[in-house]
Amino acid sequence: MSKRIVITGMGVITPLGNDLDTFWDALNTGASGVETVSRFDVSAYPTKIAAEVKDFDPTECMDKKELRRVDLTEQYAICATEKAIRDADLDPTAVDPDRCGVVIGSGIGGISTFEKQHENLLTAGPGRVSPFFIPMMIIDMCAGLVSIRLGFRGPNYGTVSACSSSGHAIIDAFRIIQRGEADLMISGGAEATITPTSMAGFCQAKAMSTRNDEPHRASRPFDKGRDGFVMGEGSGIVVLESLEHARARGARIYGEILGAGMTADAYHMTAPHPEGLGARKAMEIAIRDAGLTPEKINYINTHGTATDLGDIAETKAIKAVFGEHAFTIPCNSTKSMTGHLLGSAGAVEMITALLSIKHARVHPTINLEDPDPECDLDYVPNVGRDWDVTYAMSNSFGFGGHNVTIVVGKVDGTV
């Protein structure tokens, strides 16, 4: 019989706050983390807005010497992990290090390091490229550095699947414990792509909103006036444990991961399948894996990016899976406030689903003022709602046709 896996700790670094309470309060008040980009000159860019992390102090979890050797993506992952470890009341020295591992995803990794070192190469020659360039850039180093800090010697790697990266990471960590290969895993994602090259690339792809004069109103999932996603950044990290391991150490439990689904659209580099076939299959697999029927799901944290094709495809997929029940399920979009955290979105949004279980409340989808007729579900427009969440679903879909769905639920002892 496979093991049951629960979440005992969570940590966030987000455009809405860098701790769980601040993050949750901002979500419930309908706050927006979107502003004009402050880090570089965006005057020549069609999109001049993003959801930047604010008031982030990495010296809270690492010294200045270490900071010079760590990309911002890795800083976010390390600090979110520190918060999750504290939240779980976990002493890393009190667990078996060979039975604990780390899987952390990122869609792009150390892009700011890449930009800086490439500039050094062009202006000063190869001798001025940092010897830490490669480890600062590569995506697996988030997991590597966390395992080194904690001394965890179990499974350790990074996952890369665009906006599904952290969803895949969490599913892998879930399966590793379920198979009995570890007792405890640190998992989630990190992303820090608000850089000149990343912004230029997404602008050229015509993927991002250009509502520059109204940053707080720019991210508009499911709204008829949506014109693309808003780039965000940050990290979400969770502590997963087998239920018996968590109970043996008296851990507080947020909820249980019940099932997961992973599929591919096999359709297009950037566009979703127009009928949401891959997304539909991922949801169906996750529900079946959880041992549930569709009618048991009573909250969906959607992928909900505010892209024209994506929002419609996800809506069609949800209706195909749930039938008439789809119209009774609150389906909100965290991205309406955080922007799109790319490779870390799935983790932050699963954390949001678990907070919704804890607080018996679902946050609003802000800026939903004129619903798209093709997006006709209950997206919790503009005002949050008290709601007894028992079984929640979190969706993440990425460029390349990667689809991930995770189902979480209450467990005896859930806070």
Coordinates of C-alpha atoms in Angstrom, one line a residue:
M1 CA 0.0 0.0 0.0
S2 CA 1.4 3.4 -1.0
K3 CA 2.2 6.0 1.6
R4 CA 0.0 9.0 2.4
I5 CA 1.9 12.4 1.9
V6 CA 1.1 15.6 3.8
I7 CA 2.3 19.2 3.8
T8 CA 3.8 20.3 7.1
G9 CA 5.6 23.5 6.2
M10 CA 5.2 26.3 3.6
G11 CA 7.4 29.3 2.6
V12 CA 6.8 32.1 0.1
I13 CA 8.6 34.9 -1.5
T14 CA 6.1 36.8 -3.7
P15 CA 5.1 40.2 -5.1
L16 CA 2.4 40.2 -2.4
G17 CA 4.6 39.5 0.6
N18 CA 7.4 37.3 1.8
D19 CA 5.6 35.4 4.5
L20 CA 2.4 33.4 4.6
D21 CA 0.3 35.8 6.7
T22 CA 1.2 38.9 4.6
F23 CA 0.7 36.9 1.4
W24 CA -2.7 35.5 2.4
D25 CA -4.0 38.9 3.7
A26 CA -3.0 40.5 0.4
L27 CA -4.8 37.9 -1.6
N28 CA -8.0 38.3 0.5
T29 CA -8.1 42.0 0.2
G30 CA -7.6 41.8 -3.6
A31 CA -4.3 43.6 -3.6
S32 CA -2.2 43.7 -6.8
G33 CA 1.6 43.3 -6.9
V34 CA 1.9 44.8 -10.3
E35 CA 3.7 48.0 -10.8
T36 CA 6.0 49.7 -13.4
V37 CA 9.3 47.9 -13.6
S38 CA 11.9 49.5 -11.2
R39 CA 15.0 47.5 -11.9
F40 CA 16.0 48.7 -15.4
D41 CA 14.9 51.2 -18.0
V42 CA 11.7 50.0 -19.8
S43 CA 11.0 53.0 -21.9
A44 CA 11.7 51.1 -25.1
Y45 CA 9.6 48.1 -24.1
P46 CA 6.0 47.6 -25.2
T47 CA 5.4 46.2 -21.7
K48 CA 6.6 48.3 -18.9
I49 CA 5.0 46.6 -16.0
A50 CA 5.7 43.5 -13.9
A51 CA 5.0 42.0 -10.4
E52 CA 8.4 42.4 -8.7
V53 CA 9.2 41.0 -5.3
K54 CA 9.5 43.8 -2.8
D55 CA 11.3 44.3 0.5
F56 CA 13.4 41.2 0.0
D57 CA 16.4 40.9 2.3
P58 CA 18.5 37.8 1.4
T59 CA 20.9 38.6 4.3
E60 CA 18.2 37.2 6.6
C61 CA 19.2 33.7 5.4
M62 CA 22.8 34.0 4.0
D63 CA 25.8 36.2 4.4
K64 CA 27.1 38.8 1.9
K65 CA 30.0 36.6 0.7
E66 CA 27.6 33.8 -0.2
L67 CA 25.3 36.3 -1.9
R68 CA 27.9 37.2 -4.5
R69 CA 28.0 33.6 -5.6
V70 CA 24.2 33.0 -5.7
D71 CA 21.8 34.1 -8.4
L72 CA 18.6 35.8 -7.4
T73 CA 16.6 32.7 -8.3
E74 CA 18.7 30.7 -5.9
Q75 CA 18.3 33.4 -3.2
Y76 CA 14.5 33.2 -3.5
A77 CA 14.6 29.4 -3.3
I78 CA 17.0 29.4 -0.3
C79 CA 15.0 32.0 1.7
A80 CA 11.6 30.4 0.9
T81 CA 13.0 27.1 2.1
E82 CA 14.2 28.6 5.4
K83 CA 10.7 29.9 5.9
A84 CA 9.2 26.6 5.1
I85 CA 11.5 24.8 7.5
R86 CA 10.7 27.2 10.3
D87 CA 7.0 26.9 9.5
A88 CA 7.2 23.1 9.8
D89 CA 9.1 23.4 13.1
L90 CA 11.6 21.1 11.5
D91 CA 15.1 20.5 12.9
P92 CA 17.1 19.3 9.9
T93 CA 19.7 17.6 12.2
A94 CA 17.0 15.6 13.9
V95 CA 15.9 13.6 10.8
D96 CA 17.7 10.9 8.8
P97 CA 19.6 12.9 6.1
D98 CA 19.6 9.8 3.8
R99 CA 15.8 9.7 3.9
C100 CA 15.3 13.4 3.1
G101 CA 15.7 15.0 -0.4
V102 CA 15.1 18.1 -2.4
V103 CA 13.4 18.7 -5.8
I104 CA 13.0 22.3 -6.9
G105 CA 11.9 23.5 -10.3
S106 CA 12.5 26.7 -12.4
G107 CA 11.5 27.5 -15.9
I108 CA 14.5 29.7 -16.8
G109 CA 16.9 29.7 -13.9
G110 CA 19.8 32.2 -13.5
I111 CA 19.0 34.5 -16.4
S112 CA 20.2 37.7 -14.6
T113 CA 23.6 36.0 -14.1
F114 CA 23.7 34.9 -17.7
E115 CA 23.0 38.5 -18.8
K116 CA 25.7 40.0 -16.5
Q117 CA 28.4 37.5 -17.4
H118 CA 27.7 37.7 -21.2
E119 CA 28.2 41.5 -20.8
N120 CA 31.5 40.8 -19.1
L121 CA 32.6 38.5 -21.9
L122 CA 31.8 41.1 -24.6
T123 CA 33.2 44.1 -22.8
A124 CA 36.2 42.7 -21.0
G125 CA 36.9 39.3 -22.5
P126 CA 36.7 35.7 -21.2
G127 CA 39.0 36.3 -18.3
R128 CA 36.4 38.5 -16.7
V129 CA 33.6 35.9 -16.7
S130 CA 33.0 34.7 -13.1
P131 CA 34.2 31.2 -12.1
F132 CA 30.8 30.9 -10.5
F133 CA 28.9 31.7 -13.7
I134 CA 27.8 28.1 -14.4
P135 CA 26.7 27.1 -10.9
M136 CA 24.9 30.5 -10.6
M137 CA 23.0 29.9 -13.8
I138 CA 22.0 26.3 -14.0
I139 CA 18.5 25.4 -12.8
D140 CA 19.4 22.4 -10.7
M141 CA 21.5 24.6 -8.3
C142 CA 18.4 25.7 -6.4
A143 CA 17.9 22.1 -5.2
G144 CA 21.7 21.6 -4.9
L145 CA 22.3 24.5 -2.6
V146 CA 19.2 23.7 -0.4
S147 CA 20.4 20.2 0.0
I148 CA 23.9 21.4 1.0
R149 CA 22.5 23.8 3.5
L150 CA 20.2 21.2 5.1
G151 CA 22.6 18.3 4.8
F152 CA 19.9 16.2 3.0
R153 CA 21.4 13.3 1.0
G154 CA 18.3 11.8 -0.5
P155 CA 17.0 12.4 -4.1
N156 CA 18.1 15.8 -5.3
Y157 CA 17.5 17.5 -8.7
G158 CA 15.7 20.3 -10.6
T159 CA 12.7 20.1 -12.9
V160 CA 12.2 22.2 -16.0
S161 CA 8.9 22.4 -17.8
A162 CA 8.3 26.2 -18.2
C163 CA 5.3 27.3 -16.1
S164 CA 4.7 23.7 -14.9
S165 CA 8.2 23.4 -13.4
S166 CA 7.3 23.6 -9.8
G167 CA 4.2 21.5 -10.2
H168 CA 6.3 18.7 -11.7
A169 CA 8.8 19.2 -8.8
I170 CA 6.1 18.7 -6.2
I171 CA 4.6 15.7 -8.0
D172 CA 8.1 14.1 -8.2
A173 CA 8.7 14.7 -4.5
F174 CA 5.2 13.3 -3.7
R175 CA 5.9 10.1 -5.7
I176 CA 9.4 9.7 -4.2
I177 CA 7.8 9.5 -0.7
Q178 CA 4.9 7.5 -1.9
R179 CA 7.3 4.8 -3.3
G180 CA 9.1 4.7 0.1
E181 CA 12.3 6.2 -1.2
A182 CA 12.3 9.1 1.3
D183 CA 10.4 10.1 4.4
L184 CA 10.6 13.9 3.8
M185 CA 11.1 16.1 0.8
I186 CA 11.6 19.8 0.2
S187 CA 10.0 20.9 -3.0
G188 CA 8.6 23.8 -5.0
G189 CA 10.0 26.3 -7.4
A190 CA 11.8 29.6 -7.9
E191 CA 12.0 32.2 -10.6
A192 CA 13.6 35.6 -11.1
T193 CA 13.1 36.6 -14.8
I194 CA 12.3 40.3 -14.6
T195 CA 15.4 41.1 -16.6
P196 CA 16.0 43.0 -19.8
T197 CA 16.4 40.0 -22.0
S198 CA 13.5 38.0 -20.5
M199 CA 11.2 41.0 -20.8
A200 CA 12.3 41.6 -24.4
G201 CA 11.7 38.0 -25.3
F202 CA 8.2 37.8 -23.9
C203 CA 7.3 41.2 -25.4
Q204 CA 8.4 40.0 -28.9
A205 CA 6.2 36.9 -28.4
K206 CA 3.3 39.3 -27.9
A207 CA 2.4 37.3 -24.7
M208 CA 2.3 40.1 -22.1
S209 CA -0.2 42.8 -21.2
T210 CA 0.6 46.4 -22.4
R211 CA -1.8 48.0 -20.0
N212 CA 1.1 50.2 -18.8
D213 CA -1.0 53.1 -17.5
E214 CA -3.0 50.9 -15.1
P215 CA -0.6 48.4 -13.7
H216 CA -2.9 47.2 -10.9
R217 CA -5.6 46.5 -13.5
A218 CA -3.4 44.8 -16.1
S219 CA -3.7 41.2 -15.0
R220 CA -7.3 40.3 -16.0
P221 CA -7.8 36.5 -16.2
F222 CA -11.1 35.5 -17.8
D223 CA -12.0 39.2 -18.5
K224 CA -13.1 40.2 -22.0
G225 CA -10.5 43.0 -21.9
R226 CA -7.5 40.8 -21.1
D227 CA -4.5 41.4 -23.3
G228 CA -1.8 39.0 -22.0
F229 CA -0.1 37.9 -18.8
V230 CA 1.9 40.1 -16.4
M231 CA 5.3 38.7 -15.5
G232 CA 5.9 38.0 -11.8
E233 CA 8.7 36.4 -9.8
G234 CA 9.4 34.7 -6.5
S235 CA 9.4 31.3 -4.8
G236 CA 7.1 28.8 -3.2
I237 CA 8.6 25.9 -1.1
V238 CA 6.8 23.2 0.8
V239 CA 7.8 20.5 3.2
L240 CA 6.3 17.1 2.2
E241 CA 6.3 14.2 4.6
S242 CA 4.8 10.8 4.9
L243 CA 1.9 10.9 7.2
E244 CA 3.5 8.5 9.7
H245 CA 6.7 10.6 9.7
A246 CA 4.8 13.8 10.3
R247 CA 2.7 12.3 13.1
A248 CA 5.8 10.7 14.7
R249 CA 7.4 14.1 15.2
G250 CA 4.1 15.8 16.2
A251 CA 4.0 18.0 13.1
R252 CA 1.2 20.5 12.3
I253 CA -0.5 19.4 9.0
Y254 CA -1.9 21.8 6.4
G255 CA -3.4 19.1 4.2
E256 CA -2.7 16.0 2.1
I257 CA -1.6 15.6 -1.5
L258 CA -4.1 13.1 -2.7
G259 CA -3.4 12.8 -6.4
A260 CA -1.6 14.2 -9.4
G261 CA -1.9 14.2 -13.2
M262 CA 0.7 15.0 -15.9
T263 CA 0.1 15.2 -19.6
A264 CA 1.3 16.8 -22.8
D265 CA -0.8 18.7 -25.4
A266 CA 1.6 17.6 -28.2
Y267 CA 0.1 20.5 -30.2
H268 CA 2.1 23.8 -30.3
M269 CA 5.2 25.5 -28.8
T270 CA 3.3 28.2 -27.0
A271 CA -0.4 27.9 -27.6
P272 CA -2.6 25.4 -25.6
H273 CA -4.8 22.9 -27.4
P274 CA -7.9 24.9 -28.3
E275 CA -10.2 22.4 -26.6
G276 CA -7.9 22.0 -23.6
L277 CA -7.5 18.3 -24.2
G278 CA -4.2 17.9 -22.4
A279 CA -5.4 20.0 -19.5
R280 CA -8.6 17.9 -19.3
K281 CA -6.7 14.7 -19.2
A282 CA -4.4 15.9 -16.5
M283 CA -7.4 16.8 -14.3
E284 CA -9.1 13.5 -15.0
I285 CA -5.9 11.6 -14.1
A286 CA -5.4 13.6 -10.9
I287 CA -9.0 13.0 -9.7
R288 CA -8.7 9.3 -10.4
D289 CA -5.3 9.1 -8.7
A290 CA -6.8 10.8 -5.7
G291 CA -9.6 8.1 -5.5
L292 CA -12.3 10.8 -5.9
T293 CA -15.1 11.5 -8.2
P294 CA -15.3 14.9 -9.9
E295 CA -18.2 16.0 -7.7
K296 CA -16.0 15.9 -4.7
I297 CA -13.8 18.8 -5.9
N298 CA -15.1 22.0 -4.5
Y299 CA -12.4 24.5 -5.4
I300 CA -10.0 25.0 -8.3
N301 CA -7.0 27.3 -8.3
T302 CA -6.8 27.8 -12.1
H303 CA -3.7 28.4 -14.2
G304 CA -5.6 31.5 -15.3
T305 CA -2.9 33.6 -16.9
A306 CA -5.1 36.2 -18.7
T307 CA -4.0 35.1 -22.2
D308 CA -6.7 35.0 -24.8
L309 CA -6.3 31.3 -25.8
G310 CA -5.3 30.0 -22.4
D311 CA -8.2 31.1 -20.4
I312 CA -10.7 29.8 -22.9
A313 CA -8.9 26.4 -23.2
E314 CA -8.8 26.0 -19.5
T315 CA -12.5 26.9 -19.1
K316 CA -13.4 24.3 -21.8
A317 CA -11.3 21.7 -20.1
I318 CA -12.9 22.3 -16.7
K319 CA -16.4 22.0 -18.2
A320 CA -15.5 18.8 -20.0
V321 CA -14.2 17.2 -16.8
F322 CA -16.9 18.4 -14.4
G323 CA -20.0 18.8 -16.5
E324 CA -22.8 20.8 -14.8
H325 CA -20.8 20.6 -11.5
A326 CA -18.3 22.9 -13.1
F327 CA -20.7 25.9 -12.6
T328 CA -20.9 25.3 -8.9
I329 CA -17.1 25.3 -8.2
P330 CA -15.2 28.5 -7.2
C331 CA -12.4 28.8 -9.8
N332 CA -10.1 31.7 -9.0
S333 CA -6.8 33.0 -10.4
T334 CA -4.0 33.9 -8.1
K335 CA -2.2 35.4 -11.1
S336 CA -4.7 38.3 -11.2
M337 CA -2.8 39.6 -8.2
T338 CA 0.7 38.1 -8.2
G339 CA 1.2 38.1 -12.0
H340 CA 2.6 35.0 -13.5
L341 CA 5.4 33.6 -11.5
L342 CA 6.3 31.2 -14.3
G343 CA 8.3 28.2 -13.0
S344 CA 7.3 29.0 -9.4
A345 CA 3.6 29.6 -10.1
G346 CA 2.5 26.0 -9.5
A347 CA 4.1 25.8 -6.0
V348 CA 2.8 29.2 -4.9
E349 CA -0.7 28.4 -6.1
M350 CA -0.8 25.0 -4.4
I351 CA 0.2 26.8 -1.3
T352 CA -2.7 29.1 -1.9
A353 CA -5.0 26.1 -2.2
L354 CA -3.8 24.8 1.1
L355 CA -4.2 28.2 2.8
S356 CA -7.8 28.2 1.4
I357 CA -8.4 24.9 3.1
K358 CA -6.9 26.2 6.4
H359 CA -8.9 29.5 6.4
A360 CA -12.1 28.1 4.7
R361 CA -12.0 30.9 2.3
V362 CA -11.2 31.5 -1.4
H363 CA -9.6 34.7 -2.6
P364 CA -11.0 36.9 -5.5
T365 CA -10.0 37.0 -9.1
I366 CA -9.5 40.8 -9.4
N367 CA -10.1 42.9 -12.5
L368 CA -12.8 40.6 -13.7
E369 CA -15.2 43.4 -14.7
D370 CA -16.5 42.2 -18.1
P371 CA -16.4 38.4 -18.2
D372 CA -15.6 36.8 -21.5
P373 CA -18.7 35.0 -22.7
E374 CA -16.5 31.9 -23.4
C375 CA -15.3 32.0 -19.8
D376 CA -18.5 31.4 -18.0
L377 CA -17.6 29.7 -14.8
D378 CA -17.6 31.0 -11.2
Y379 CA -14.3 32.8 -11.0
V380 CA -15.0 34.6 -7.7
P381 CA -15.0 38.0 -9.3
N382 CA -13.4 40.9 -7.3
V383 CA -14.6 39.8 -3.8
G384 CA -13.3 36.8 -1.8
R385 CA -15.7 34.3 -0.3
D386 CA -16.0 32.2 2.8
W387 CA -16.0 28.6 1.5
D388 CA -15.4 25.3 3.2
V389 CA -12.7 23.8 1.0
T390 CA -12.5 20.1 1.3
Y391 CA -10.9 18.9 -1.9
A392 CA -9.0 21.5 -4.0
M393 CA -7.4 21.3 -7.4
S394 CA -4.4 23.3 -8.6
N395 CA -3.6 23.6 -12.4
S396 CA -0.3 24.6 -14.1
F397 CA 0.2 24.6 -17.8
G398 CA 3.4 25.5 -19.6
F399 CA 4.9 26.4 -22.9
G400 CA 5.6 23.2 -24.8
G401 CA 2.2 21.8 -23.9
H402 CA 3.1 20.7 -20.3
N403 CA 0.1 20.1 -18.1
V404 CA 0.1 19.5 -14.4
T405 CA -2.8 19.1 -11.9
I406 CA -2.5 18.4 -8.2
V407 CA -5.3 17.5 -5.9
V408 CA -5.0 18.4 -2.2
G409 CA -7.5 17.9 0.7
K410 CA -8.1 17.9 4.4
V411 CA -6.7 15.2 6.6
D412 CA -7.4 14.4 10.3
G413 CA -5.4 17.0 12.2
T414 CA -5.3 19.6 9.4
V415 CA -5.0 23.1 10.8

